[in-house]
Short mmCIF file of C-alpha atoms and ligand atoms in Angstrom, two decimals:
data_model
loop_
_atom_site.label_atom_id
_atom_site.label_comp_id
_atom_site.label_asym_id
_atom_site.label_seq_id
_atom_site.Cartn_x
_atom_site.Cartn_y
_atom_site.Cartn_z
CA MET A 57 48.89 -11.99 -41.57
CA ARG A 58 51.40 -13.96 -39.48
CA PRO A 59 49.87 -15.96 -36.55
CA LYS A 60 51.72 -13.83 -34.00
CA HIS A 61 50.20 -10.68 -35.41
CA LEU A 62 46.75 -12.25 -35.55
CA PHE A 63 47.03 -13.17 -31.87
CA LEU A 64 48.01 -9.62 -30.96
CA LEU A 65 45.11 -8.24 -32.97
CA LEU A 66 42.62 -10.57 -31.26
CA ALA A 67 44.06 -9.67 -27.85
CA LEU A 68 43.37 -6.05 -28.63
CA ILE A 69 39.84 -6.61 -29.92
CA LEU A 70 38.42 -9.30 -27.65
CA PRO A 71 38.45 -7.52 -24.27
CA ALA A 72 36.65 -4.58 -25.82
CA ARG A 73 34.00 -6.88 -27.18
CA ALA A 74 33.55 -8.91 -24.04
CA GLU A 75 30.27 -7.99 -22.36
CA LYS A 76 30.91 -6.10 -19.16
CA PRO A 77 28.69 -7.53 -16.41
CA ARG A 78 26.01 -5.01 -15.64
CA GLN A 79 25.72 -3.52 -12.21
CA ASN A 80 22.66 -4.14 -10.08
CA VAL A 81 20.71 -1.27 -8.55
CA LEU A 82 19.42 -1.01 -5.00
CA PHE A 83 17.30 2.11 -4.64
CA ILE A 84 16.20 2.88 -1.07
CA LEU A 85 13.45 5.48 -0.69
CA ALA A 86 12.14 7.25 2.39
CA ASP A 87 8.88 9.16 2.72
CA ASP A 88 8.70 12.77 3.98
CA MET A 89 12.27 12.62 5.33
CA LYS A 90 14.03 15.96 5.54
CA ALA A 91 17.82 16.00 5.23
CA SER A 92 18.35 15.56 8.98
CA LEU A 93 20.73 12.62 8.98
CA GLY A 94 23.91 12.66 11.03
CA CYS A 95 25.92 12.76 7.81
CA ASN A 96 24.01 15.92 6.83
CA GLY A 97 25.47 17.54 9.92
CA PHE A 98 22.37 17.27 12.12
CA GLU A 99 23.95 16.66 15.51
CA LEU A 100 20.88 15.20 17.24
CA ALA A 101 20.38 12.56 14.55
CA HIS A 102 20.68 8.89 15.39
CA THR A 103 21.31 7.44 11.92
CA PRO A 104 24.42 5.24 12.21
CA ASN A 105 23.63 3.03 9.22
CA LEU A 106 22.99 5.78 6.71
CA ASP A 107 25.96 7.72 8.06
CA ARG A 108 28.15 4.67 7.46
CA PHE A 109 26.67 4.27 4.00
CA ALA A 110 27.41 7.95 3.25
CA ALA A 111 31.00 7.35 4.36
CA SER A 112 31.28 4.77 1.56
CA GLY A 113 29.91 6.99 -1.22
CA VAL A 114 28.98 10.54 -2.20
CA LEU A 115 26.61 12.61 -0.05
CA PHE A 116 24.74 15.42 -1.82
CA GLN A 117 24.12 18.35 0.50
CA ARG A 118 22.07 20.36 -2.00
CA ALA A 119 19.62 17.92 -3.55
CA TYR A 120 16.08 19.18 -4.22
CA CYS A 121 12.75 17.65 -5.06
CA GLN A 122 10.56 19.08 -7.82
CA PHE A 123 7.35 19.24 -5.77
CA PRO A 124 6.89 18.98 -1.98
CA LEU A 125 4.23 16.27 -2.07
CA CYS A 126 4.48 12.48 -2.52
CA ASN A 127 2.81 11.73 -5.85
CA PRO A 128 4.02 14.71 -7.90
CA SER A 129 7.58 14.34 -6.56
CA ARG A 130 7.77 10.59 -7.12
CA THR A 131 6.18 10.80 -10.55
CA SER A 132 8.67 13.47 -11.57
CA MET A 133 11.65 11.44 -10.34
CA LEU A 134 10.39 8.15 -11.80
CA THR A 135 9.70 9.67 -15.22
CA GLY A 136 12.65 12.11 -15.20
CA ARG A 137 10.35 15.02 -16.06
CA TYR A 138 9.31 18.21 -14.31
CA PRO A 139 5.83 18.21 -12.72
CA LYS A 140 4.63 20.73 -15.29
CA THR A 141 5.55 18.22 -17.99
CA THR A 142 3.99 15.26 -16.21
CA GLY A 143 0.85 17.22 -15.38
CA VAL A 144 0.80 15.42 -12.04
CA LEU A 145 0.33 18.24 -9.54
CA GLY A 146 -1.67 16.45 -6.87
CA ASN A 147 -1.82 13.16 -5.01
CA ARG A 148 -4.75 11.80 -7.01
CA ASP A 149 -3.44 12.22 -10.57
CA GLU A 150 -2.27 9.04 -12.28
CA PHE A 151 0.54 9.73 -14.71
CA ARG A 152 -0.08 6.50 -16.66
CA LYS A 153 -3.55 7.68 -17.65
CA LEU A 154 -2.03 10.93 -18.89
CA HIS A 155 1.01 9.38 -20.59
CA PRO A 156 0.37 5.76 -21.53
CA ASP A 157 3.54 5.56 -23.66
CA TRP A 158 6.07 7.03 -21.24
CA ILE A 159 8.80 4.72 -19.98
CA THR A 160 9.49 4.98 -16.26
CA LEU A 161 12.89 4.54 -14.65
CA PRO A 162 12.29 0.91 -13.56
CA GLN A 163 10.54 0.16 -16.85
CA TRP A 164 13.63 1.40 -18.73
CA PHE A 165 15.72 -1.12 -16.79
CA LYS A 166 13.12 -3.82 -17.42
CA GLN A 167 13.35 -3.12 -21.15
CA HIS A 168 17.11 -3.61 -20.96
CA GLY A 169 17.11 -7.04 -19.41
CA TYR A 170 16.84 -6.24 -15.73
CA ILE A 171 14.60 -7.86 -13.16
CA THR A 172 12.75 -4.91 -11.67
CA ALA A 173 11.24 -5.48 -8.25
CA GLU A 174 9.62 -3.27 -5.67
CA THR A 175 8.90 -3.53 -2.00
CA GLY A 176 7.01 -0.82 -0.12
CA LYS A 177 6.10 2.63 -1.41
CA ILE A 178 7.73 3.55 -4.71
CA PHE A 179 4.99 5.22 -6.72
CA HIS A 180 2.44 7.01 -4.56
CA GLY A 181 0.28 4.82 -2.34
CA GLY A 182 -2.57 3.30 -4.31
CA ILE A 183 -1.06 4.37 -7.63
CA ASP A 184 1.31 1.67 -8.81
CA ASP A 185 2.51 1.04 -12.35
CA PRO A 186 2.53 -2.67 -13.21
CA ALA A 187 4.34 -1.94 -16.51
CA SER A 188 7.37 -0.83 -14.48
CA TRP A 189 7.98 -4.12 -12.72
CA THR A 190 8.99 -7.58 -13.80
CA GLU A 191 6.11 -9.99 -13.86
CA GLY A 192 5.95 -11.90 -10.62
CA ALA A 193 7.99 -9.36 -8.70
CA MET A 194 4.98 -7.88 -6.98
CA GLU A 195 3.77 -10.77 -4.88
CA GLY A 196 2.07 -9.35 -1.84
CA LEU A 197 3.79 -9.05 1.47
CA LYS A 198 2.07 -11.14 4.09
CA ILE A 199 1.75 -9.54 7.48
CA GLU A 200 1.17 -12.27 10.02
CA LYS A 201 0.73 -10.26 13.16
CA ARG A 202 1.10 -6.58 13.84
CA PRO A 203 3.07 -5.56 16.94
CA ARG A 204 1.29 -4.01 19.88
CA GLN A 205 1.24 -0.27 19.60
CA THR A 206 0.40 2.74 21.68
CA ALA A 207 -1.06 5.85 20.11
CA TRP A 208 -0.27 9.29 21.46
CA PRO A 209 -1.81 11.77 22.14
CA LEU A 210 -5.11 10.13 21.23
CA PRO A 211 -5.84 6.92 23.08
CA GLY A 212 -7.43 4.65 20.49
CA ASP A 213 -8.85 4.24 17.03
CA GLU A 214 -12.54 4.23 17.96
CA GLY A 215 -14.45 7.08 16.46
CA MET A 216 -11.37 8.72 14.98
CA SER A 217 -11.62 10.45 11.63
CA LYS A 218 -9.07 9.71 8.90
CA ASP A 219 -7.30 12.97 9.67
CA GLN A 220 -7.11 12.22 13.37
CA LYS A 221 -5.60 8.82 12.63
CA SER A 222 -2.79 10.54 10.81
CA ASP A 223 -2.38 13.12 13.55
CA ARG A 224 -0.79 11.13 16.34
CA VAL A 225 2.37 9.39 17.40
CA ILE A 226 2.67 5.60 17.31
CA VAL A 227 5.01 3.77 19.69
CA LEU A 228 5.57 0.09 18.86
CA ASP A 229 6.49 -2.70 21.22
CA GLY A 230 9.56 -4.81 20.47
CA ASN A 231 11.51 -4.01 17.33
CA GLY A 232 8.47 -3.57 15.11
CA ASP A 233 8.39 -7.13 13.74
CA GLY A 234 5.12 -7.77 11.95
CA HIS A 235 4.71 -4.09 11.05
CA PRO A 236 4.65 -3.49 7.28
CA GLU A 237 7.64 -1.15 7.59
CA ASN A 238 9.90 -3.98 8.78
CA GLY A 239 8.29 -6.14 6.11
CA VAL A 240 9.56 -3.76 3.41
CA ALA A 241 13.13 -4.54 4.50
CA ASP A 242 12.42 -8.25 5.06
CA ARG A 243 11.12 -8.58 1.52
CA ALA A 244 14.11 -6.70 0.08
CA ILE A 245 16.44 -9.04 1.98
CA ALA A 246 14.57 -12.10 0.69
CA PHE A 247 14.87 -10.76 -2.85
CA LEU A 248 18.63 -10.20 -2.46
CA ARG A 249 19.11 -13.74 -1.12
CA ALA A 250 17.36 -15.33 -4.09
CA LYS A 251 19.56 -16.23 -7.05
CA HIS A 252 18.92 -14.05 -10.07
CA GLU A 253 20.03 -14.91 -13.59
CA GLN A 254 19.77 -11.29 -14.71
CA PRO A 255 20.95 -8.05 -13.13
CA PHE A 256 18.35 -6.52 -10.84
CA PHE A 257 16.82 -3.13 -10.10
CA LEU A 258 15.36 -3.37 -6.61
CA ALA A 259 13.37 -0.43 -5.24
CA CYS A 260 12.83 -0.53 -1.49
CA GLY A 261 10.46 2.18 -0.27
CA PHE A 262 9.96 2.92 3.43
CA VAL A 263 7.02 5.06 4.56
CA GLN A 264 8.59 6.64 7.63
CA PRO A 265 8.83 9.32 8.92
CA HIS A 266 5.54 10.11 7.14
CA SER A 267 2.70 10.80 9.56
CA PRO A 268 1.72 9.26 11.82
CA PRO A 269 5.34 9.21 13.03
CA THR A 270 5.89 5.63 14.12
CA ALA A 271 8.78 3.66 15.59
CA PRO A 272 9.60 0.97 18.14
CA ARG A 273 9.92 2.34 21.66
CA SER A 274 13.70 1.94 21.74
CA PHE A 275 14.08 4.54 18.98
CA PHE A 276 12.15 7.09 21.03
CA GLU A 277 14.35 6.41 24.03
CA ALA A 278 17.44 7.74 22.28
CA TRP A 279 16.32 11.22 23.39
CA LYS A 280 14.12 13.14 25.77
CA PRO A 281 11.51 15.26 23.96
CA GLU A 282 13.12 18.48 25.17
CA ASP A 283 16.44 17.47 23.58
CA PHE A 284 14.99 18.85 20.36
CA PRO A 285 14.79 22.64 20.40
CA LEU A 286 11.72 24.18 18.85
CA PRO A 287 12.43 26.16 15.70
CA PRO A 288 13.04 29.86 16.39
CA ASP A 289 9.91 30.73 14.39
CA PHE A 290 7.75 28.15 16.16
CA ALA A 291 4.09 29.08 16.34
CA PRO A 292 1.10 27.12 17.70
CA ARG A 293 -0.69 27.30 14.34
CA PRO A 294 0.31 28.15 10.73
CA THR A 295 1.46 31.76 10.79
CA VAL A 296 2.73 33.84 7.89
CA PRO A 297 5.96 35.44 9.17
CA SER A 298 6.44 39.17 9.00
CA GLY A 299 7.81 40.30 5.66
CA PHE A 300 6.69 37.16 3.78
CA PRO A 301 3.82 36.84 1.30
CA LYS A 302 0.64 35.19 2.50
CA ALA A 303 1.01 32.26 0.10
CA ALA A 304 4.31 31.20 1.72
CA ILE A 305 2.48 29.38 4.55
CA ARG A 306 -0.74 27.48 3.94
CA PRO A 307 -3.47 28.39 6.44
CA SER A 308 -4.01 24.85 7.72
CA ASN A 309 -1.82 21.83 8.39
CA ALA A 310 -2.05 18.73 6.26
CA ASP A 311 -0.16 16.06 8.23
CA LEU A 312 0.10 16.83 11.94
CA PHE A 313 -1.73 19.21 14.27
CA ILE A 314 -4.60 19.19 11.82
CA GLY A 315 -7.22 21.69 12.93
CA ARG A 316 -5.74 22.17 16.38
CA ASP A 317 -2.99 24.20 17.99
CA ALA A 318 0.37 22.71 18.92
CA SER A 319 1.42 23.26 22.50
CA GLU A 320 5.15 23.52 23.06
CA LYS A 321 5.09 20.23 24.99
CA GLU A 322 3.34 18.40 22.15
CA ALA A 323 5.64 20.02 19.61
CA HIS A 324 8.71 18.63 21.40
CA GLU A 325 7.07 15.18 21.49
CA VAL A 326 6.18 15.19 17.82
CA ILE A 327 9.62 16.40 16.74
CA ARG A 328 11.15 13.55 18.73
CA ALA A 329 8.70 11.09 17.18
CA TYR A 330 9.57 12.29 13.67
CA HIS A 331 13.25 11.65 14.35
CA ALA A 332 12.44 8.26 15.88
CA GLY A 333 10.76 7.48 12.54
CA ILE A 334 13.96 8.50 10.77
CA SER A 335 16.00 6.27 13.09
CA TRP A 336 13.72 3.30 12.43
CA THR A 337 14.12 3.84 8.69
CA ASP A 338 17.87 4.03 9.24
CA TRP A 339 17.76 0.70 11.10
CA ASN A 340 15.73 -0.98 8.36
CA ALA A 341 17.89 0.50 5.60
CA GLY A 342 20.91 -0.79 7.54
CA ARG A 343 19.51 -4.31 7.55
CA VAL A 344 19.18 -4.23 3.75
CA LEU A 345 22.62 -2.65 3.25
CA ASP A 346 24.27 -5.18 5.58
CA GLU A 347 22.66 -8.05 3.69
CA LEU A 348 23.94 -6.67 0.40
CA THR A 349 27.47 -6.68 1.81
CA LYS A 350 27.10 -10.11 3.43
CA LEU A 351 25.98 -11.63 0.14
CA GLY A 352 28.98 -10.18 -1.70
CA LEU A 353 26.71 -8.03 -3.88
CA ALA A 354 27.95 -4.62 -2.74
CA GLU A 355 30.87 -4.64 -5.22
CA ASN A 356 28.47 -5.00 -8.12
CA THR A 357 25.49 -2.94 -6.99
CA ILE A 358 24.83 0.79 -7.28
CA VAL A 359 23.06 1.96 -4.13
CA VAL A 360 21.08 5.18 -3.79
CA PHE A 361 19.24 6.58 -0.76
CA TRP A 362 16.67 9.32 -1.38
CA SER A 363 13.50 10.87 0.06
CA ASP A 364 10.61 12.28 -1.94
CA HIS A 365 10.73 15.74 -0.25
CA GLY A 366 11.53 17.48 3.01
CA TYR A 367 9.28 18.70 5.81
CA GLN A 368 8.44 21.69 7.96
CA LEU A 369 8.54 20.53 11.54
CA GLY A 370 6.87 23.38 13.38
CA GLU A 371 8.55 26.26 11.53
CA ASN A 372 5.93 29.02 11.35
CA GLY A 373 3.47 26.60 12.91
CA LYS A 374 3.60 24.38 9.84
CA TRP A 375 3.64 20.60 10.26
CA SER A 376 3.74 19.25 6.74
CA LYS A 377 5.57 19.34 3.44
CA ALA A 378 2.56 20.45 1.43
CA GLY A 379 3.15 23.90 -0.04
CA SER A 380 6.63 24.29 1.46
CA LEU A 381 8.84 26.06 -1.05
CA PHE A 382 11.41 26.63 1.67
CA GLU A 383 14.67 24.69 1.97
CA ALA A 384 12.97 22.69 4.73
CA GLY A 385 10.39 21.34 2.27
CA ALA A 386 12.37 21.18 -0.97
CA ARG A 387 15.69 19.77 0.19
CA VAL A 388 16.06 15.99 0.29
CA PRO A 389 18.67 13.55 1.56
CA LEU A 390 20.60 11.93 -1.30
CA ILE A 391 23.48 9.47 -1.06
CA VAL A 392 24.97 7.54 -3.99
CA ARG A 393 27.50 4.73 -3.99
CA ALA A 394 28.53 3.44 -7.40
CA PRO A 395 31.34 0.85 -7.29
CA GLY A 396 34.28 1.92 -9.40
CA VAL A 397 32.85 5.41 -9.85
CA THR A 398 32.22 7.19 -6.54
CA PRO A 399 35.03 7.99 -4.13
CA ALA A 400 34.32 7.06 -0.49
CA GLY A 401 33.16 9.59 2.05
CA LYS A 402 32.94 12.64 -0.20
CA THR A 403 30.39 15.43 0.05
CA CYS A 404 29.05 17.18 -3.02
CA ASP A 405 27.74 20.74 -2.67
CA ALA A 406 26.47 21.07 -6.26
CA VAL A 407 22.76 21.82 -6.70
CA VAL A 408 21.11 18.68 -8.06
CA GLN A 409 17.53 17.58 -8.58
CA SER A 410 15.51 14.43 -7.96
CA LEU A 411 14.71 14.13 -11.65
CA ASP A 412 18.43 13.77 -12.36
CA LEU A 413 18.31 10.26 -10.92
CA TYR A 414 16.73 8.59 -13.96
CA PRO A 415 19.45 9.55 -16.47
CA THR A 416 22.09 8.96 -13.78
CA PHE A 417 21.03 5.40 -12.99
CA SER A 418 20.82 4.74 -16.70
CA ALA A 419 24.33 6.04 -17.44
CA LEU A 420 25.91 4.26 -14.48
CA CYS A 421 24.55 0.92 -15.71
CA GLY A 422 25.58 1.50 -19.33
CA LEU A 423 22.03 1.76 -20.65
CA PRO A 424 21.34 4.05 -23.59
CA ALA A 425 20.39 7.62 -22.69
CA PRO A 426 16.61 7.66 -22.17
CA SER A 427 14.66 10.01 -24.43
CA GLY A 428 12.32 12.70 -23.19
CA VAL A 429 13.80 13.05 -19.74
CA GLU A 430 14.56 16.53 -18.43
CA GLY A 431 17.14 15.67 -15.76
CA ARG A 432 20.91 15.54 -16.12
CA ASP A 433 23.29 12.63 -15.72
CA LEU A 434 25.15 13.27 -12.46
CA SER A 435 28.06 10.98 -13.37
CA PRO A 436 30.64 13.81 -13.55
CA LEU A 437 29.79 14.74 -9.93
CA LEU A 438 29.86 11.13 -8.84
CA LYS A 439 33.36 10.70 -10.26
CA ASP A 440 34.55 14.02 -8.86
CA PRO A 441 32.15 15.78 -6.47
CA ALA A 442 34.05 19.04 -7.02
CA SER A 443 33.41 19.04 -10.79
CA PRO A 444 32.06 22.31 -12.21
CA TRP A 445 28.27 22.19 -12.13
CA ASP A 446 26.02 25.21 -12.50
CA HIS A 447 22.43 24.16 -12.94
CA PRO A 448 19.62 25.50 -10.76
CA ALA A 449 16.95 23.33 -9.15
CA PHE A 450 13.27 24.11 -9.63
CA THR A 451 10.49 23.21 -7.23
CA ILE A 452 6.85 24.15 -7.69
CA TRP A 453 3.65 23.99 -5.67
CA SER A 454 0.08 23.92 -6.92
CA GLU A 455 -2.81 24.80 -4.65
CA ASP A 456 -5.48 23.70 -7.13
CA GLY A 457 -3.67 20.73 -8.68
CA LYS A 458 -3.82 22.37 -12.09
CA THR A 459 -1.45 25.34 -12.20
CA ALA A 460 1.69 26.35 -10.35
CA THR A 461 0.78 28.73 -7.52
CA GLY A 462 4.42 29.00 -6.46
CA THR A 463 7.68 28.46 -8.30
CA SER A 464 11.02 28.31 -6.55
CA VAL A 465 14.54 28.30 -7.95
CA ARG A 466 17.62 27.25 -5.98
CA THR A 467 21.08 28.27 -7.09
CA ALA A 468 24.36 27.65 -5.26
CA LYS A 469 23.79 30.84 -3.25
CA TRP A 470 20.07 31.70 -3.26
CA ARG A 471 16.56 30.36 -2.94
CA TYR A 472 14.05 32.59 -4.74
CA THR A 473 10.32 31.90 -4.93
CA GLU A 474 7.51 33.68 -6.73
CA TYR A 475 3.89 33.32 -5.70
CA PRO A 476 1.89 34.96 -8.51
CA GLY A 477 -0.55 37.44 -7.00
CA SER A 478 0.95 37.15 -3.53
CA GLY A 479 4.62 38.16 -3.66
CA ALA A 480 8.14 36.80 -3.66
CA VAL A 481 10.66 35.38 -1.23
CA LEU A 482 14.43 35.66 -1.50
CA LEU A 483 16.44 33.63 1.00
CA ASP A 484 20.16 33.27 1.64
CA PRO A 485 20.15 29.77 3.18
CA ALA A 486 23.83 29.73 4.19
CA ALA A 487 23.55 33.04 6.10
CA ASP A 488 19.99 32.38 7.32
CA PRO A 489 19.64 28.62 7.91
CA HIS A 490 16.28 29.00 9.67
CA GLU A 491 14.86 30.93 6.70
CA LEU A 492 13.68 33.84 8.80
CA LYS A 493 14.53 36.83 6.62
CA ASN A 494 12.88 37.61 3.30
CA LEU A 495 15.35 39.64 1.21
CA ALA A 496 13.08 40.03 -1.83
CA GLU A 497 12.58 43.77 -1.25
CA ASP A 498 16.18 44.51 -0.31
CA PRO A 499 17.21 47.26 -2.77
CA SER A 500 20.84 46.15 -2.70
CA LEU A 501 19.75 42.75 -4.09
CA LYS A 502 17.60 44.13 -6.92
CA ASP A 503 19.86 42.70 -9.61
CA VAL A 504 20.06 39.31 -7.90
CA ARG A 505 16.28 39.16 -7.74
CA ALA A 506 15.94 40.17 -11.39
CA GLU A 507 18.37 37.45 -12.46
CA LEU A 508 16.55 34.79 -10.43
CA SER A 509 13.17 36.02 -11.65
CA ALA A 510 14.40 35.59 -15.22
CA LYS A 511 15.33 31.98 -14.42
CA ILE A 512 11.78 31.35 -13.16
CA ALA A 513 10.31 33.04 -16.23
CA GLY A 514 12.44 30.78 -18.45
CA PHE A 515 11.43 27.72 -16.49
CA SER A 516 7.74 28.67 -16.47
CA GLY A 517 7.94 28.89 -20.23
CA LYS A 518 8.77 25.23 -20.55
CA1 CA B 239 6.13 11.88 0.86
#
């Protein structure tokens, strides 16, 4: 071969062989946050940082969790498997005891040369998975001094039961410095500033707006309590709406207004407090996102914002996520920015699921496809949010932590839920955004119901 030809051949081969630098991952999680960001179209929201982030990536408007409770939802997402497969149907189950050989999402990155670090709540509180994280990445966060706080409506901690401690509103002095929630962001920022020889997977998990709703005073002052209208089906205590099966609303609240009625005045206050918690999370997420940009890491880092499930905020007297197989409980905020992949400021209306994140992160970073996962790689939607996509989302609830006592399927048009032994719910969320009208017995929708019921039967057979 003549030297000129050899040079041309090498020029063709070498770039293909050169190792492409791997992208970092910054995964920001929120706890109990319904999709009520400004970018979701919620006009009362005060979420400038996440709105700006959404304007730089792809916002999913129909993203759904697999179980409306922390541990089952997070376990499903972090293992890429449906809750029925994980067997984790309650907050006390530990997936690692059930599946010692499974490889979690961060662990998959760790196995492929990434530093994997966490700050805040990633797995459920009290259930961490040391195998998922790089050794040394879990040094404890030191809290020097907590900010002064005011509890409402109960005056102090003395004599309060665990439930009562959860059932109140916390107003912080200053900007919350010294509170663990700010510490979650501080630690993420410190991690980003440190020099890393390897690509990183940093999970940054905030615990707001989980009860008790907590935020610095300034975030409350963005609104008056009455700025937030009560839901049209507001009730002082959990109330099964007319035309719905009994199992659709649990008889008692799990997070707020536990064992007591909600007055309209308190309801306005708590709704405001919940959104103040969202705004504080937005502020902390903004600090981390700004640091990523300032350090010049944004061009080489995939960023995802997600919450573990939604929330019912007084609808039918329900103040919790637990048991909610409505849009309010199953829908989650999801924003993805992948440099070189996602267009800026696009909205995706495809139905996607939390458990799709594992294979998606993996594909975006050029890792091999993980085995055993049940989600789908969302890359086609990230490249073109209008790509054809016709996969339903499934969300289940279990009252006893052992079997599904409700199974819900979401398609582009419908939400359909079956509660064995109690009945079914068919909702048209676009026409009925407050989820007031159960269409399950509408004779004109008999075929629709049969088709959706067949999807649930197929899913239940997994
Ligand atoms: Ca949660």
